[in-house]
Tab-separated table of C-alpha atoms and ligand atoms in Angstrom:
chain	number	residue	atom	x	y	z
H	1	MET	CA	66.476	201.403	64.627
H	2	VAL	CA	66.219	204.042	61.355
H	3	LYS	CA	68.160	203.192	57.659
H	4	ASN	CA	68.634	204.739	54.847
H	5	TRP	CA	65.476	203.388	52.065
H	6	GLY	CA	65.941	203.326	48.582
H	7	LEU	CA	66.315	206.270	47.271
H	8	SER	CA	70.471	205.631	46.475
H	9	ALA	CA	69.157	202.827	44.317
H	10	CYS	CA	66.634	205.182	41.973
H	11	LEU	CA	70.026	207.005	41.269
H	12	SER	CA	71.891	204.255	40.769
H	13	LYS	CA	72.091	204.725	36.866
H	14	ASN	CA	74.016	207.702	37.350
H	15	GLN	CA	76.000	207.028	40.417
H	16	GLY	CA	79.345	208.144	39.001
H	17	SER	CA	78.037	211.358	36.303
H	18	GLY	CA	78.407	213.848	38.985
H	19	LYS	CA	76.351	215.903	38.970
H	20	ILE	CA	72.299	214.979	38.850
H	21	SER	CA	69.876	217.183	38.163
H	22	PRO	CA	65.827	217.018	40.272
H	23	MET	CA	64.344	216.659	37.457
H	24	LYS	CA	66.122	214.128	35.670
H	25	MET	CA	66.183	212.144	39.289
H	26	ILE	CA	62.142	212.312	39.279
H	27	LYS	CA	61.780	211.173	35.492
H	28	ASN	CA	64.248	208.441	35.760
H	29	THR	CA	61.916	207.327	39.093
H	30	PHE	CA	58.998	206.868	36.989
H	31	GLN	CA	61.026	205.562	34.702
H	32	ILE	CA	61.920	202.530	37.036
H	33	LEU	CA	58.167	202.627	37.945
H	34	LYS	CA	56.865	202.176	34.566
H	35	HIS	CA	59.475	199.130	34.644
H	36	TRP	CA	57.717	198.323	37.462
H	37	ILE	CA	54.485	198.248	36.544
H	38	LEU	CA	55.568	196.630	32.551
H	39	THR	CA	56.462	193.464	35.201
H	40	GLN	CA	54.919	193.563	37.920
H	41	ASN	CA	53.205	190.062	37.305
H	42	SER	CA	56.030	187.693	38.231
H	43	LEU	CA	57.270	190.072	41.330
H	44	THR	CA	57.372	187.673	44.026
H	45	LYS	CA	56.002	188.452	47.674
H	46	ALA	CA	59.330	189.561	49.132
H	47	SER	CA	59.772	192.419	45.867
H	48	ASP	CA	56.978	193.938	47.110
H	49	SER	CA	58.866	195.847	50.550
H	50	ARG	CA	60.796	197.192	46.920
H	51	ARG	CA	57.922	198.836	45.405
H	52	SER	CA	56.194	200.208	47.997
H	53	GLY	CA	59.729	201.723	49.231
H	54	MET	CA	60.052	203.049	45.656
H	55	VAL	CA	56.736	204.867	46.439
H	56	ALA	CA	57.571	206.122	49.238
H	57	THR	CA	60.974	207.380	47.992
H	58	ILE	CA	58.706	209.399	44.459
H	59	LEU	CA	56.559	210.686	46.782
H	60	MET	CA	59.339	211.665	49.259
H	61	LEU	CA	61.101	213.226	46.258
H	62	LEU	CA	57.254	215.129	45.114
H	63	PHE	CA	56.749	216.864	48.314
H	64	GLY	CA	60.647	218.115	48.101
H	65	GLY	CA	61.992	215.742	50.417
H	66	ALA	CA	66.200	216.232	50.188
H	67	THR	CA	66.487	212.800	51.335
H	68	ALA	CA	64.245	210.028	51.887
H	69	PHE	CA	64.717	207.858	54.742
H	70	GLY	CA	62.679	204.503	55.974
H	71	ILE	CA	62.492	202.206	58.835
H	72	THR	CA	64.115	198.653	59.289
H	73	PRO	CA	63.886	197.077	62.264
H	74	GLY	CA	65.756	196.070	64.597
H	75	LEU	CA	69.525	197.452	63.700
H	76	SER	CA	71.724	199.622	65.166
H	77	THR	CA	73.532	202.368	63.169
H	78	GLY	CA	76.191	203.299	65.548
H	79	ASN	CA	76.192	207.701	65.175
H	80	HIS	CA	73.449	208.075	62.572
H	81	SER	CA	71.224	209.914	63.860
H	82	ILE	CA	68.773	210.260	61.280
H	83	THR	CA	65.399	211.011	62.316
H	84	PRO	CA	62.518	209.341	59.778
H	85	VAL	CA	60.816	211.893	58.089
H	86	ILE	CA	58.018	209.733	56.675
H	87	GLU	CA	57.515	207.116	58.192
H	88	ASP	CA	55.810	203.892	56.573
H	89	ILE	CA	52.702	205.151	57.208
H	90	THR	CA	52.846	206.250	53.975
H	91	ARG	CA	54.128	202.993	52.364
H	92	ASN	CA	50.947	200.881	54.003
H	93	GLU	CA	48.789	202.932	54.728
H	94	LEU	CA	48.957	205.058	52.092
H	95	LEU	CA	49.361	202.836	49.968
H	96	GLY	CA	47.498	200.278	51.807
H	97	VAL	CA	50.508	197.425	51.016
H	98	SER	CA	51.123	194.761	53.553
H	99	THR	CA	54.999	194.802	55.761
H	100	PRO	CA	56.368	191.349	54.372
H	101	GLY	CA	58.444	189.505	56.280
H	102	LEU	CA	61.541	190.248	53.992
H	103	TYR	CA	63.072	193.246	52.598
H	104	THR	CA	64.737	193.997	49.300
H	105	GLN	CA	66.859	196.884	48.863
H	106	GLN	CA	68.859	198.183	46.421
H	107	ASP	CA	72.315	200.263	46.335
H	108	SER	CA	75.373	201.140	44.734
H	109	VAL	CA	78.652	200.982	44.864
H	110	HIS	CA	80.379	204.129	46.056
H	111	ASN	CA	83.816	205.680	46.088
H	112	GLY	CA	85.921	203.687	49.306
H	113	ASP	CA	83.579	201.319	50.111
H	114	THR	CA	84.458	198.585	51.470
H	115	LEU	CA	81.844	195.234	51.358
H	116	ALA	CA	81.483	195.653	54.995
H	117	SER	CA	80.997	199.128	54.270
H	118	LEU	CA	78.273	198.660	51.517
H	119	LEU	CA	76.280	195.707	53.045
H	120	TYR	CA	76.248	198.108	56.412
H	121	ARG	CA	74.876	201.107	54.634
H	122	MET	CA	71.706	198.365	53.475
H	123	GLY	CA	71.298	197.550	57.191
H	124	VAL	CA	72.959	194.130	56.807
H	125	ASP	CA	74.383	193.764	60.247
H	126	ASP	CA	75.819	189.636	59.081
H	127	GLN	CA	79.268	188.504	60.128
H	128	GLU	CA	78.695	185.046	59.237
H	129	ALA	CA	77.174	186.569	55.915
H	130	VAL	CA	80.736	188.549	55.095
H	131	SER	CA	82.825	186.107	56.386
H	132	PHE	CA	81.353	183.354	53.722
H	133	ILE	CA	81.488	186.403	51.083
H	134	ARG	CA	85.592	185.899	51.879
H	135	SER	CA	85.882	182.678	51.546
H	136	ASP	CA	84.031	180.980	49.675
H	137	ASN	CA	86.049	180.726	46.304
H	138	THR	CA	82.884	181.927	43.986
H	139	ALA	CA	81.617	184.637	46.310
H	140	SER	CA	85.298	186.338	46.567
H	141	ALA	CA	84.956	187.778	42.946
H	142	ILE	CA	82.741	190.234	44.244
H	143	PHE	CA	86.037	191.817	45.442
H	144	ARG	CA	87.351	192.135	42.433
H	145	SER	CA	84.987	193.617	41.395
H	146	MET	CA	83.018	196.465	43.173
H	147	ALA	CA	83.281	199.452	41.064
H	148	PRO	CA	81.794	202.297	41.575
H	149	GLY	CA	78.637	202.856	40.643
H	150	LYS	CA	77.852	199.551	40.907
H	151	PRO	CA	74.447	198.601	41.872
H	152	ILE	CA	73.563	195.817	44.411
H	153	ARG	CA	70.300	193.401	45.524
H	154	ILE	CA	69.491	192.140	48.979
H	155	GLN	CA	67.170	191.102	50.663
H	156	LYS	CA	67.637	190.315	54.364
H	157	ASN	CA	65.964	189.420	57.470
H	158	PRO	CA	63.913	192.274	60.038
H	159	ASN	CA	66.847	191.725	62.638
H	160	GLY	CA	69.279	192.170	59.709
H	161	THR	CA	70.783	188.846	58.130
H	162	LEU	CA	70.731	188.272	55.022
H	163	VAL	CA	68.920	186.239	52.895
H	164	SER	CA	69.952	186.671	49.679
H	165	LEU	CA	73.040	189.252	47.646
H	166	ARG	CA	72.054	189.606	44.212
H	167	PHE	CA	75.614	191.508	41.800
H	168	PRO	CA	76.313	192.157	38.625
H	169	LEU	CA	80.079	190.364	38.677
H	170	ASN	CA	79.914	191.801	34.246
H	171	ASP	CA	77.447	192.626	32.091
H	172	GLN	CA	77.402	188.324	31.283
H	173	GLN	CA	77.566	186.997	35.132
H	174	ILE	CA	75.656	187.968	38.746
H	175	LEU	CA	76.698	186.594	41.539
H	176	LYS	CA	74.233	185.343	43.522
H	177	VAL	CA	74.559	184.595	47.588
H	178	SER	CA	71.911	182.899	49.650
H	179	ARG	CA	71.385	181.449	52.633
H	180	VAL	CA	70.130	178.188	52.214
H	181	ALA	CA	68.964	176.146	56.433
H	182	ASP	CA	72.763	177.002	58.557
H	183	HIS	CA	75.137	177.673	55.779
H	184	PHE	CA	74.805	180.339	52.281
H	185	GLU	CA	75.374	178.900	48.913
H	186	ALA	CA	77.289	180.974	46.203
H	187	THR	CA	76.356	181.087	42.295
H	188	LEU	CA	77.202	182.856	39.015
H	189	VAL	CA	73.735	183.244	37.226
H	190	ALA	CA	73.514	184.347	33.595
H	191	ALA	CA	72.842	188.371	33.701
H	192	SER	CA	69.411	189.249	31.431
H	193	GLU	CA	68.197	192.567	30.119
H	194	SER	CA	65.273	192.972	28.775
H	195	LYS	CA	64.629	194.728	24.967
H	196	GLU	CA	62.167	197.736	25.107
H	197	LEU	CA	60.788	200.801	23.713
H	198	LEU	CA	61.383	204.161	24.915
H	199	GLN	CA	59.706	207.787	23.858
H	200	ALA	CA	60.626	211.345	24.734
H	201	THR	CA	59.873	214.439	23.647
H	202	GLY	CA	60.591	217.924	25.041
H	203	THR	CA	59.829	222.015	23.896
H	204	ILE	CA	62.945	224.462	23.271
H	205	TYR	CA	63.280	226.656	26.192
H	206	SER	CA	66.535	227.941	26.348
H	207	SER	CA	68.922	224.845	25.097
H	208	LEU	CA	68.764	221.726	23.120
H	209	PHE	CA	71.118	220.184	26.446
H	210	ALA	CA	67.890	221.522	29.733
H	211	ALA	CA	64.848	220.125	26.764
H	212	ALA	CA	66.554	216.887	26.707
H	213	ASP	CA	67.713	217.012	30.010
H	214	ASN	CA	63.808	217.939	31.192
H	215	ALA	CA	62.788	215.205	28.630
H	216	GLY	CA	65.708	212.395	30.263
H	217	LEU	CA	67.015	211.899	27.267
H	218	PRO	CA	69.727	209.834	27.574
H	219	ASP	CA	73.216	212.101	26.568
H	220	SER	CA	73.816	209.422	23.872
H	221	VAL	CA	70.518	209.568	23.312
H	222	THR	CA	70.666	213.414	22.284
H	223	ARG	CA	74.133	213.023	20.183
H	224	GLN	CA	72.526	210.645	17.538
H	225	LEU	CA	69.396	213.247	17.893
H	226	THR	CA	71.454	216.487	16.667
H	227	HIS	CA	73.476	213.914	14.254
H	228	LEU	CA	70.318	213.160	12.521
H	229	PHE	CA	69.141	216.109	11.782
H	230	SER	CA	72.397	217.781	11.260
H	231	THR	CA	72.739	218.355	7.312
H	232	ASP	CA	69.118	220.000	7.622
H	233	ILE	CA	69.461	222.057	11.419
H	234	ASP	CA	72.724	223.385	12.071
H	235	PHE	CA	72.391	223.498	16.393
H	236	HIS	CA	74.796	226.677	16.741
H	237	ASN	CA	72.857	229.523	15.119
H	238	ASP	CA	68.670	227.982	13.929
H	239	LEU	CA	67.505	226.724	17.173
H	240	ARG	CA	64.432	228.833	18.028
H	241	ARG	CA	62.911	228.703	21.681
H	242	GLY	CA	59.664	226.481	21.416
H	243	ASP	CA	61.542	224.301	18.479
H	244	THR	CA	60.504	220.550	19.284
H	245	PHE	CA	61.389	216.951	19.058
H	246	SER	CA	60.243	213.370	19.660
H	247	VAL	CA	62.104	210.482	19.778
H	248	ILE	CA	61.173	206.757	20.054
H	249	TYR	CA	64.352	204.702	20.817
H	250	GLU	CA	66.052	201.390	21.744
H	251	ALA	CA	66.639	200.460	25.381
H	252	SER	CA	67.612	197.723	27.571
H	253	THR	CA	66.796	197.323	31.667
H	254	ASP	CA	68.667	195.032	33.037
H	255	GLU	CA	67.444	192.669	36.294
H	256	PHE	CA	68.424	196.032	38.968
H	257	ASP	CA	66.394	198.889	37.110
H	258	GLN	CA	69.579	199.938	34.685
H	259	ILE	CA	68.468	201.488	31.783
H	260	LYS	CA	71.437	201.883	29.310
H	261	PRO	CA	69.347	203.421	25.631
H	262	GLY	CA	70.388	201.988	22.376
H	263	ARG	CA	69.768	202.880	18.680
H	264	ILE	CA	67.076	205.817	17.803
H	265	MET	CA	64.072	204.062	16.352
H	266	ALA	CA	62.321	207.406	14.200
H	267	ALA	CA	62.466	210.559	15.894
H	268	GLU	CA	61.226	214.746	14.793
H	269	PHE	CA	61.760	217.748	15.295
H	270	VAL	CA	60.386	220.696	14.375
H	271	ASN	CA	62.701	223.841	14.096
H	272	LYS	CA	60.241	226.949	13.450
H	273	GLY	CA	57.806	225.526	12.225
H	274	GLN	CA	59.826	223.429	9.691
H	275	THR	CA	59.005	219.544	10.467
H	276	PHE	CA	61.358	217.216	9.768
H	277	ARG	CA	61.972	213.061	11.071
H	278	ARG	CA	63.588	210.667	10.371
H	279	VAL	CA	63.497	206.789	10.874
H	280	TYR	CA	65.671	203.744	11.168
H	281	TYR	CA	65.226	200.358	8.419
H	282	ALA	CA	66.861	197.718	8.603
H	283	THR	CA	67.973	196.809	4.736
H	284	THR	CA	70.699	193.779	3.479
H	285	ASP	CA	73.206	196.233	3.812
H	286	GLY	CA	73.121	196.604	7.544
H	287	GLY	CA	70.392	199.527	8.392
H	288	ASP	CA	70.672	203.433	7.910
H	289	TYR	CA	67.945	206.233	8.461
H	290	PHE	CA	65.435	207.971	6.080
H	291	THR	CA	62.900	210.504	5.963
H	292	PRO	CA	59.593	208.678	5.840
H	293	GLU	CA	59.391	208.856	2.427
H	294	GLY	CA	62.395	206.634	1.741
H	295	VAL	CA	65.218	209.282	1.405
H	296	GLY	CA	68.401	207.992	2.233
H	297	ILE	CA	69.340	211.557	5.195
H	298	LYS	CA	72.598	210.120	5.333
H	299	ALA	CA	75.839	212.398	5.980
H	300	SER	CA	79.047	210.818	4.169
H	301	PHE	CA	80.375	213.769	6.523
H	302	LEU	CA	79.086	215.712	9.765
H	303	ARG	CA	79.162	219.108	9.236
H	304	SER	CA	81.669	219.397	12.477
H	305	PRO	CA	83.426	217.280	14.448
H	306	ILE	CA	81.946	219.588	17.223
H	307	PRO	CA	78.397	219.621	16.711
H	308	PHE	CA	78.292	222.929	18.803
H	309	SER	CA	80.473	225.151	17.984
H	310	ARG	CA	81.390	228.548	15.999
H	311	VAL	CA	83.277	229.386	14.432
H	312	THR	CA	86.418	231.195	15.508
H	313	SER	CA	89.035	231.423	12.941
H	314	GLY	CA	88.416	230.988	9.261
H	315	PHE	CA	89.538	229.005	6.402
H	316	THR	CA	92.598	232.050	4.636
H	317	THR	CA	95.335	231.735	2.836
H	318	GLU	CA	96.184	234.631	5.091
H	319	ARG	CA	95.842	235.351	8.751
H	320	PHE	CA	98.055	237.499	11.708
H	321	HIS	CA	98.957	235.079	13.422
H	322	PRO	CA	98.427	235.673	17.271
H	323	ILE	CA	101.525	233.565	18.618
H	324	LEU	CA	103.713	233.835	15.954
H	325	LYS	CA	102.573	237.126	15.627
H	326	MET	CA	103.048	237.204	11.710
H	327	TRP	CA	101.126	237.041	8.528
H	328	ARG	CA	100.266	233.182	8.045
H	329	ALA	CA	98.140	231.360	6.181
H	330	HIS	CA	95.014	229.828	8.193
H	331	LYS	CA	94.187	226.056	6.322
H	332	GLY	CA	91.767	224.985	9.051
H	333	ILE	CA	89.067	226.110	11.099
H	334	ASP	CA	88.947	227.396	14.614
H	335	LEU	CA	86.215	226.144	16.550
H	336	ALA	CA	85.274	228.013	19.731
H	337	ALA	CA	84.216	225.316	22.453
H	338	PRO	CA	85.026	224.572	26.447
H	339	MET	CA	88.344	222.312	27.689
H	340	GLY	CA	86.969	218.860	27.500
H	341	THR	CA	84.488	219.301	24.550
H	342	PRO	CA	84.193	215.747	22.786
H	343	ILE	CA	85.060	215.106	19.823
H	344	GLU	CA	83.530	213.415	17.190
H	345	ALA	CA	85.133	211.539	13.379
H	346	VAL	CA	82.812	213.667	11.012
H	347	ALA	CA	83.057	210.250	9.316
H	348	ASN	CA	84.540	206.528	9.516
H	349	ALA	CA	87.764	206.525	8.882
H	350	THR	CA	91.008	204.726	9.503
H	351	VAL	CA	94.057	206.648	12.346
H	352	VAL	CA	96.484	207.955	10.321
H	353	PHE	CA	98.021	209.673	13.460
H	354	ALA	CA	97.659	210.351	16.685
H	355	GLY	CA	99.803	212.476	18.884
H	356	TRP	CA	102.313	215.711	18.903
H	357	LYS	CA	102.925	218.158	15.953
H	358	ASN	CA	105.261	220.731	16.722
H	359	GLY	CA	101.976	223.619	16.228
H	360	TYR	CA	99.079	221.545	16.672
H	361	GLY	CA	100.134	220.183	20.465
H	362	ASN	CA	97.948	216.751	19.816
H	363	VAL	CA	96.491	216.100	16.968
H	364	ILE	CA	94.580	213.603	15.549
H	365	GLU	CA	94.481	212.377	11.913
H	366	LEU	CA	91.906	210.032	10.075
H	367	ARG	CA	91.656	208.545	6.800
H	368	HIS	CA	89.038	208.368	4.806
H	369	SER	CA	87.317	207.168	1.899
H	370	ASN	CA	87.818	209.206	-1.668
H	371	GLY	CA	91.335	211.416	-0.654
H	372	VAL	CA	89.995	212.934	2.192
H	373	ASP	CA	92.204	213.725	5.525
H	374	THR	CA	90.716	215.365	8.530
H	375	VAL	CA	93.186	216.512	11.301
H	376	TYR	CA	92.253	217.970	14.535
H	377	GLY	CA	94.358	219.674	16.210
H	378	HIS	CA	94.866	221.032	20.237
H	379	LEU	CA	93.404	218.435	21.818
H	380	SER	CA	94.039	217.984	25.228
H	381	GLY	CA	93.267	214.735	25.382
H	382	PHE	CA	92.915	211.471	22.879
H	383	ALA	CA	89.287	209.107	23.317
H	384	ARG	CA	90.475	206.506	25.699
H	385	GLY	CA	92.311	202.994	23.698
H	386	LEU	CA	92.398	205.633	20.731
H	387	ARG	CA	95.920	204.150	18.417
H	388	VAL	CA	97.168	204.140	14.569
H	389	GLY	CA	95.410	202.093	12.312
H	390	GLU	CA	92.463	201.507	14.191
H	391	LYS	CA	88.953	201.261	12.530
H	392	ILE	CA	86.946	204.812	13.739
H	393	ARG	CA	82.596	205.471	12.897
H	394	GLN	CA	81.325	208.370	12.266
H	395	GLY	CA	80.509	210.677	14.725
H	396	GLU	CA	83.085	208.198	17.159
H	397	LEU	CA	84.428	209.984	20.452
H	398	ILE	CA	88.412	210.301	19.192
H	399	GLY	CA	89.374	213.587	21.842
H	400	TYR	CA	88.870	216.574	23.594
H	401	VAL	CA	89.417	220.247	23.137
H	402	GLY	CA	92.176	222.177	24.871
H	403	MET	CA	94.211	224.242	24.232
H	404	THR	CA	98.116	222.534	23.883
H	405	GLY	CA	100.517	223.666	21.105
H	406	TRP	CA	100.028	227.277	19.318
H	407	ALA	CA	96.775	228.014	20.827
H	408	THR	CA	95.655	231.480	22.537
H	409	GLY	CA	92.393	228.976	23.898
H	410	PRO	CA	90.560	226.154	24.379
H	411	HIS	CA	89.369	225.735	20.650
H	412	LEU	CA	89.599	222.996	18.184
H	413	HIS	CA	92.204	223.047	14.826
H	414	TYR	CA	90.255	221.072	12.493
H	415	GLU	CA	91.620	220.129	8.782
H	416	PHE	CA	89.748	219.403	5.797
H	417	LYS	CA	92.424	217.493	3.153
H	418	ILE	CA	91.056	216.976	-0.205
H	419	ASN	CA	94.193	214.714	-2.268
H	420	ASN	CA	96.226	215.894	0.621
H	421	VAL	CA	95.721	219.800	0.220
H	422	GLN	CA	93.256	221.655	3.055
H	423	ARG	CA	90.132	222.931	1.651
H	424	ASP	CA	88.003	224.875	3.606
H	425	PRO	CA	85.500	222.743	5.866
H	426	GLN	CA	83.021	225.333	4.995
H	427	GLY	CA	83.504	225.418	1.473
H	428	ALA	CA	81.426	225.260	-1.014
H	429	GLU	CA	84.177	222.021	-2.525
H	430	VAL	CA	84.470	220.073	0.990
H	431	ARG	CA	79.819	220.576	1.661
H	432	ARG	CA	79.310	217.975	-1.554
H	433	TYR	CA	81.037	215.749	0.715
H	434	LEU	CA	78.398	216.220	3.269
H	435	ARG	CA	75.838	214.453	1.340
H	436	ALA	CA	75.215	210.930	-0.264
H	437	SER	CA	72.267	209.770	-0.279
H	438	VAL	CA	70.340	206.840	-1.456
H	439	ASN	CA	66.979	206.529	-1.926
H	440	ILE	CA	64.168	203.783	-1.315
H	441	ALA	CA	62.467	203.837	-4.842
H	442	GLY	CA	60.357	200.629	-6.807
H	443	ARG	CA	59.252	197.059	-5.008
H	444	ALA	CA	61.524	198.147	-2.256
H	445	LYS	CA	59.496	201.499	-0.930
H	446	ASN	CA	56.170	199.860	-0.362
H	447	GLN	CA	58.357	197.011	1.586
H	448	PHE	CA	59.555	200.121	3.465
H	449	LEU	CA	56.556	202.060	4.091
H	450	ALA	CA	54.663	198.647	6.026
H	451	ALA	CA	58.020	198.221	8.107
H	452	THR	CA	58.417	202.057	8.919
H	453	ALA	CA	54.367	202.502	9.597
H	454	PRO	CA	54.052	201.778	12.960
H	455	LEU	CA	57.146	204.077	13.974
H	456	ILE	CA	55.798	207.317	12.343
H	457	LYS	CA	52.680	206.183	14.157
H	458	GLU	CA	54.066	206.218	17.585
H	459	LEU	CA	55.566	209.432	16.579
H	460	ASN	CA	51.839	210.894	15.755
H	461	ALA	CA	51.569	210.343	18.977
H	462	ILE	CA	54.339	211.798	21.017
H	463	ARG	CA	53.054	215.306	20.535
H	464	GLY	CA	49.803	214.732	20.351
H	465	THR	CA	49.316	213.164	24.000
H	466	ALA	CA	52.304	215.752	24.995
H	467	THR	CA	49.855	218.575	24.357
H	468	ALA	CA	46.985	217.039	25.349
H	469	ALA	CA	48.760	216.698	28.677
H	470	ALA	CA	49.879	220.451	28.664
H	471	ASN	CA	46.386	221.778	28.177
H	472	PHE	CA	45.963	219.904	31.824
H	473	GLU	CA	48.624	221.371	33.486
J	501	ZN	ZN1	93.105	227.005	13.777
């Protein structure tokens, strides 16, 4: 009689990422709730059960329940002896929601799932439906795309028979299986997504990563954030307790409430009392980041291929080599970072070498414009699909920190070559390459100011709201 309610639905977009912090869980749940409130006008009657289930889940999270349960009638669960923690009282009486005739549920594919086990977990007990999906040409495509983490949404009758099923076969197509009178039909429908601007703000107490996590900022957005301010802030040495950040970024949400983060549109970083701001502005060249005054901030080279690392061995023409046990030039710098840390291309480039070289171990060489090459050594692995001749964008992941070749511990050996001669990546000559800005002036500036004003206004509001909220805590 008892069945797992939609907790996994709330977490589905985290499936496969390994660990989920409770804070992020709550945050994500709220994001989903927010999305719902925005779209509730278009909800069908059947979606009411989904909404009430989700609200119940939120309550359970807030009340500290580690698992979320609800009751669906007419279902035999064999040896699943689960005691309901919060019953329908939460949904029906606290929230005044009436029990609908159909149950909508979302879950996601787990490792080792078969279609039968997945449906069973969602309380569907319908051999006829499973047989149809197996034998139908259109519906059976589901078996070829059941990757772990993929969402599935079903509607079922109280007796556990399937009413409908929606499953994303790929980014463009959703498989829809529906019961029509006494049989089933399978169709493919186009996937839809809605775009919106999301915002987040946080205060740093221990690390930027912890603060970003608390703020519910997706990792890809945090990475963009560090790039945006990397010419002004050294994220390893400059961060202070009490620093704050605010971000407005694009995101698209699909029908399974899976949110795909996109580009940062505006951001603010307050570091040691000093405020830095960036805003995205689309130009005829494709768009770029500027200060609110129209000063270009684009760095032609990133300061470091690993934003959070420290130099353990500098550039020198002479040093005692720990493995070779002899004095030898070190024509690069060593950046200490844990095994597997992602390494980013410091500028747009073409891959000229990706493979093994004596001493360097697994190594990547990138060719940039203006006679500059960069070299990344001792890697544990390469980015998937990386190959010689490939064009790489600045900030793109190229490989992972390791200790292959002559290395005593995990670190990145990084070289910066100008006209084929290694230069000190931290030296003055290389630093001139770090910055190449284009400023907006004249008539274009008025257009720029008008176009970016709403984002700046929004940035002003984010911290104001956060500060007001903190006063009530
Ligand atoms: Zn080195």
